[in-house]
Amino acid sequence: LAPSLAAAAAGKVEARCDAVAYPAGGIRYARAFVLSGEASPFRVLNYVAFPDPAMDLPVFSADIVSMPGQHLVAIDHQPLSACHAGEAPTAVHAARLERLAALHATYQPRVTAGGDVPYDAAQYFSPHFFYARQAPDDPRGDTVFAALKDYFELYLEACAAPPAAEDPAALRAQQGAYCEYRSANDPGARVLNKLFGEEWTSQLLREALFPPPP
């Protein structure tokens, strides 16, 4: 990761991106992005793990955004194919989706739902997407942490024995489309543009946060 993208500061606001490329385990690229600082109205933790297109895996994503008056939390195994989302799933994905559905049924009712997902973004979310909106004094933070832990542990289990992709080119194309959509429509871009400038933000989104597969 280019040093200019790994960290940036604007007054008392700091942005940091840590990225690691994994040579095994089904993951081609995983990274964490943090926006923090005393003067920042927003504090963000965003983690994404992108699978190797040769492996038949969804994308793991977790977003925790703190803003004045509320926190937003989104956690998912984001589908890269209809099979990942539950349409005629293979036995491997059927088993994972069954457990993911159980996690969603356990944790989503315990929190306030985050609201509707934009229509054009809905294709990138699974039916078991965990989405919460909380007030700063909401005592249910433990529920959010438990959901994050369990969703991620289930994803790591899938990565431990990833099924080979039947159509790697299709998964590569869909992952590329996902990265392009996120780079062009990331909801945090406006804040980052204001703090760090449009040129740096565009480069960060396309090269560090959502780099397309080679």
Short mmCIF file of C-alpha atoms in Angstrom, two decimals:
data_model
loop_
_atom_site.label_atom_id
_atom_site.label_comp_id
_atom_site.label_asym_id
_atom_site.label_seq_id
_atom_site.Cartn_x
_atom_site.Cartn_y
_atom_site.Cartn_z
CA LEU A 1 0.00 0.00 0.00
CA ALA A 2 1.40 3.40 -0.97
CA PRO A 3 2.56 5.33 2.11
CA SER A 4 0.54 8.34 0.95
CA LEU A 5 -2.63 6.25 1.25
CA ALA A 6 -1.73 4.41 4.44
CA ALA A 7 -2.24 7.48 6.62
CA ALA A 8 -3.39 11.06 6.29
CA ALA A 9 -4.19 13.89 8.66
CA ALA A 10 -6.26 17.06 8.46
CA GLY A 11 -5.81 19.09 11.61
CA LYS A 12 -6.94 16.89 14.49
CA VAL A 13 -8.63 14.36 12.18
CA GLU A 14 -6.72 11.24 11.20
CA ALA A 15 -7.36 8.58 8.56
CA ARG A 16 -5.54 5.28 8.51
CA CYS A 17 -5.70 2.29 6.20
CA ASP A 18 -3.98 -1.00 6.97
CA ALA A 19 -4.00 -3.52 4.13
CA VAL A 20 -2.63 -7.04 3.92
CA ALA A 21 -2.61 -9.36 0.92
CA TYR A 22 -3.02 -12.99 1.93
CA PRO A 23 -1.39 -15.66 -0.26
CA ALA A 24 -3.69 -18.43 1.00
CA GLY A 25 -6.96 -19.08 2.72
CA GLY A 26 -9.08 -17.93 -0.19
CA ILE A 27 -8.46 -14.20 0.43
CA ARG A 28 -6.71 -12.03 -2.16
CA TYR A 29 -6.84 -8.77 -0.18
CA ALA A 30 -8.07 -7.69 3.24
CA ARG A 31 -7.89 -4.26 4.80
CA ALA A 32 -9.13 -2.12 7.66
CA PHE A 33 -9.84 1.61 7.43
CA VAL A 34 -10.13 3.89 10.46
CA LEU A 35 -11.22 7.53 10.58
CA SER A 36 -10.82 9.14 13.98
CA GLY A 37 -9.77 12.28 15.82
CA GLU A 38 -11.09 14.72 18.37
CA ALA A 39 -12.25 17.18 15.72
CA SER A 40 -13.94 14.64 13.47
CA PRO A 41 -17.76 14.57 13.53
CA PHE A 42 -17.51 11.02 12.17
CA ARG A 43 -15.56 8.04 13.45
CA VAL A 44 -15.35 5.02 11.21
CA LEU A 45 -14.10 1.46 11.33
CA ASN A 46 -14.48 -0.31 8.01
CA TYR A 47 -13.14 -3.81 7.34
CA VAL A 48 -13.42 -5.75 4.09
CA ALA A 49 -12.00 -9.11 2.99
CA PHE A 50 -12.00 -9.78 -0.76
CA PRO A 51 -11.84 -13.42 -1.85
CA ASP A 52 -9.56 -14.79 -4.52
CA PRO A 53 -11.82 -15.08 -7.60
CA ALA A 54 -10.54 -18.64 -8.01
CA MET A 55 -12.41 -19.46 -4.80
CA ASP A 56 -16.19 -19.50 -4.53
CA LEU A 57 -16.58 -17.12 -1.59
CA PRO A 58 -18.57 -13.96 -0.82
CA VAL A 59 -17.01 -10.70 0.37
CA PHE A 60 -16.90 -10.10 4.11
CA SER A 61 -17.63 -6.54 5.18
CA ALA A 62 -18.13 -4.74 8.46
CA ASP A 63 -18.84 -1.03 8.90
CA ILE A 64 -19.14 0.80 12.21
CA VAL A 65 -19.86 4.51 11.77
CA SER A 66 -20.27 6.93 14.68
CA MET A 67 -21.79 10.30 13.90
CA PRO A 68 -23.52 12.99 15.94
CA GLY A 69 -26.50 11.42 17.63
CA GLN A 70 -26.21 7.88 16.33
CA HIS A 71 -24.12 4.87 15.37
CA LEU A 72 -24.64 2.77 12.23
CA VAL A 73 -23.42 -0.82 12.03
CA ALA A 74 -23.51 -3.04 8.93
CA ILE A 75 -22.11 -6.59 8.79
CA ASP A 76 -22.52 -9.07 5.96
CA HIS A 77 -21.26 -11.88 3.77
CA GLN A 78 -21.81 -9.89 0.57
CA PRO A 79 -22.75 -12.10 -2.38
CA LEU A 80 -20.81 -12.19 -5.64
CA SER A 81 -23.25 -14.63 -7.24
CA ALA A 82 -26.88 -15.66 -6.95
CA CYS A 83 -25.65 -18.85 -5.29
CA HIS A 84 -24.00 -16.81 -2.52
CA ALA A 85 -27.31 -15.05 -1.90
CA GLY A 86 -29.28 -18.28 -1.62
CA GLU A 87 -30.52 -18.90 -5.17
CA ALA A 88 -29.94 -22.60 -5.88
CA PRO A 89 -26.94 -22.70 -3.52
CA THR A 90 -24.41 -25.47 -3.56
CA ALA A 91 -24.31 -27.71 -0.51
CA VAL A 92 -21.38 -25.72 0.91
CA HIS A 93 -23.17 -22.38 0.57
CA ALA A 94 -26.49 -23.81 1.74
CA ALA A 95 -24.84 -24.88 4.99
CA ARG A 96 -23.14 -21.49 5.43
CA LEU A 97 -26.32 -19.58 4.62
CA GLU A 98 -28.33 -21.66 7.08
CA ARG A 99 -25.92 -20.72 9.85
CA LEU A 100 -25.81 -17.10 8.67
CA ALA A 101 -29.62 -16.98 8.77
CA ALA A 102 -29.53 -18.30 12.32
CA LEU A 103 -27.08 -15.57 13.34
CA HIS A 104 -29.26 -12.92 11.73
CA ALA A 105 -32.34 -14.28 13.50
CA THR A 106 -30.46 -14.17 16.78
CA TYR A 107 -28.97 -10.68 16.60
CA GLN A 108 -31.08 -8.49 14.29
CA PRO A 109 -34.23 -8.50 16.51
CA ARG A 110 -32.14 -7.30 19.45
CA VAL A 111 -31.24 -3.98 17.80
CA THR A 112 -32.99 -1.13 16.01
CA ALA A 113 -32.94 -1.79 12.28
CA GLY A 114 -30.72 0.52 10.26
CA GLY A 115 -33.33 1.32 7.60
CA ASP A 116 -33.70 0.71 3.87
CA VAL A 117 -30.77 -0.04 1.58
CA PRO A 118 -30.60 1.96 -1.68
CA TYR A 119 -32.14 0.02 -4.56
CA ASP A 120 -28.97 -0.09 -6.68
CA ALA A 121 -26.92 -1.33 -3.71
CA ALA A 122 -29.32 -4.11 -2.71
CA GLN A 123 -27.72 -6.60 -5.12
CA TYR A 124 -24.57 -6.53 -3.03
CA PHE A 125 -26.25 -7.50 0.25
CA SER A 126 -27.27 -10.95 1.41
CA PRO A 127 -30.72 -11.75 2.83
CA HIS A 128 -29.02 -12.04 6.23
CA PHE A 129 -27.41 -8.60 6.31
CA PHE A 130 -27.08 -7.29 9.90
CA TYR A 131 -27.92 -3.59 10.00
CA ALA A 132 -28.32 -1.56 13.19
CA ARG A 133 -28.88 2.06 14.11
CA GLN A 134 -28.12 2.97 17.70
CA ALA A 135 -28.16 6.05 19.90
CA PRO A 136 -24.83 6.92 21.58
CA ASP A 137 -26.17 5.82 24.96
CA ASP A 138 -27.71 2.57 23.65
CA PRO A 139 -26.69 -0.23 26.05
CA ARG A 140 -26.74 -2.91 23.34
CA GLY A 141 -23.14 -2.53 22.21
CA ASP A 142 -22.38 -6.06 23.38
CA THR A 143 -24.97 -7.38 20.92
CA VAL A 144 -23.26 -5.59 18.04
CA PHE A 145 -19.84 -6.90 19.06
CA ALA A 146 -21.17 -10.45 19.38
CA ALA A 147 -22.78 -10.24 15.93
CA LEU A 148 -19.52 -8.98 14.40
CA LYS A 149 -17.55 -11.77 16.07
CA ASP A 150 -19.91 -14.54 14.99
CA TYR A 151 -20.37 -13.31 11.40
CA PHE A 152 -16.60 -13.05 11.02
CA GLU A 153 -15.87 -16.43 12.59
CA LEU A 154 -18.34 -18.07 10.20
CA TYR A 155 -16.58 -16.37 7.29
CA LEU A 156 -13.18 -17.57 8.52
CA GLU A 157 -14.54 -21.11 8.66
CA ALA A 158 -15.57 -20.79 5.01
CA CYS A 159 -12.07 -19.53 4.16
CA ALA A 160 -10.45 -22.51 5.90
CA ALA A 161 -11.82 -24.85 3.22
CA PRO A 162 -12.90 -22.62 0.33
CA PRO A 163 -14.64 -24.33 -2.59
CA ALA A 164 -13.04 -23.83 -5.99
CA ALA A 165 -14.97 -21.51 -8.29
CA GLU A 166 -16.69 -23.16 -11.25
CA ASP A 167 -16.51 -19.86 -13.17
CA PRO A 168 -13.62 -17.72 -11.86
CA ALA A 169 -14.04 -15.20 -14.68
CA ALA A 170 -17.63 -14.49 -13.65
CA LEU A 171 -16.65 -14.05 -10.00
CA ARG A 172 -13.75 -11.79 -11.00
CA ALA A 173 -16.09 -9.66 -13.10
CA GLN A 174 -18.68 -9.41 -10.36
CA GLN A 175 -16.05 -8.54 -7.74
CA GLY A 176 -14.73 -5.89 -10.12
CA ALA A 177 -18.26 -4.49 -10.50
CA TYR A 178 -18.64 -4.47 -6.71
CA CYS A 179 -15.35 -2.58 -6.29
CA GLU A 180 -16.30 -0.09 -8.98
CA TYR A 181 -19.70 0.52 -7.41
CA ARG A 182 -18.23 1.05 -3.95
CA SER A 183 -15.50 3.35 -5.25
CA ALA A 184 -18.03 5.49 -7.10
CA ASN A 185 -20.79 5.47 -4.48
CA ASP A 186 -19.15 5.13 -1.08
CA PRO A 187 -21.29 7.10 1.40
CA GLY A 188 -18.21 8.35 3.23
CA ALA A 189 -16.64 9.95 0.15
CA ARG A 190 -18.24 13.34 0.78
CA VAL A 191 -16.71 13.57 4.25
CA LEU A 192 -13.31 12.37 3.03
CA ASN A 193 -13.40 14.84 0.13
CA LYS A 194 -14.02 17.67 2.53
CA LEU A 195 -11.28 16.62 4.93
CA PHE A 196 -8.55 15.38 2.61
CA GLY A 197 -9.45 16.54 -0.90
CA GLU A 198 -11.04 14.83 -3.88
CA GLU A 199 -7.82 13.59 -5.48
CA TRP A 200 -6.59 11.76 -2.37
CA THR A 201 -10.06 10.38 -1.64
CA SER A 202 -10.52 9.04 -5.16
CA GLN A 203 -7.13 7.36 -5.06
CA LEU A 204 -7.81 5.91 -1.62
CA LEU A 205 -11.14 4.44 -2.70
CA ARG A 206 -9.88 2.90 -5.93
CA GLU A 207 -6.41 1.74 -4.90
CA ALA A 208 -6.64 0.98 -1.18
CA LEU A 209 -10.23 0.49 -0.08
CA PHE A 210 -11.81 -1.19 -3.12
CA PRO A 211 -9.08 -2.29 -5.53
CA PRO A 212 -10.47 -4.48 -8.34
CA PRO A 213 -9.07 -7.96 -8.79
CA PRO A 214 -6.16 -8.23 -11.27
#
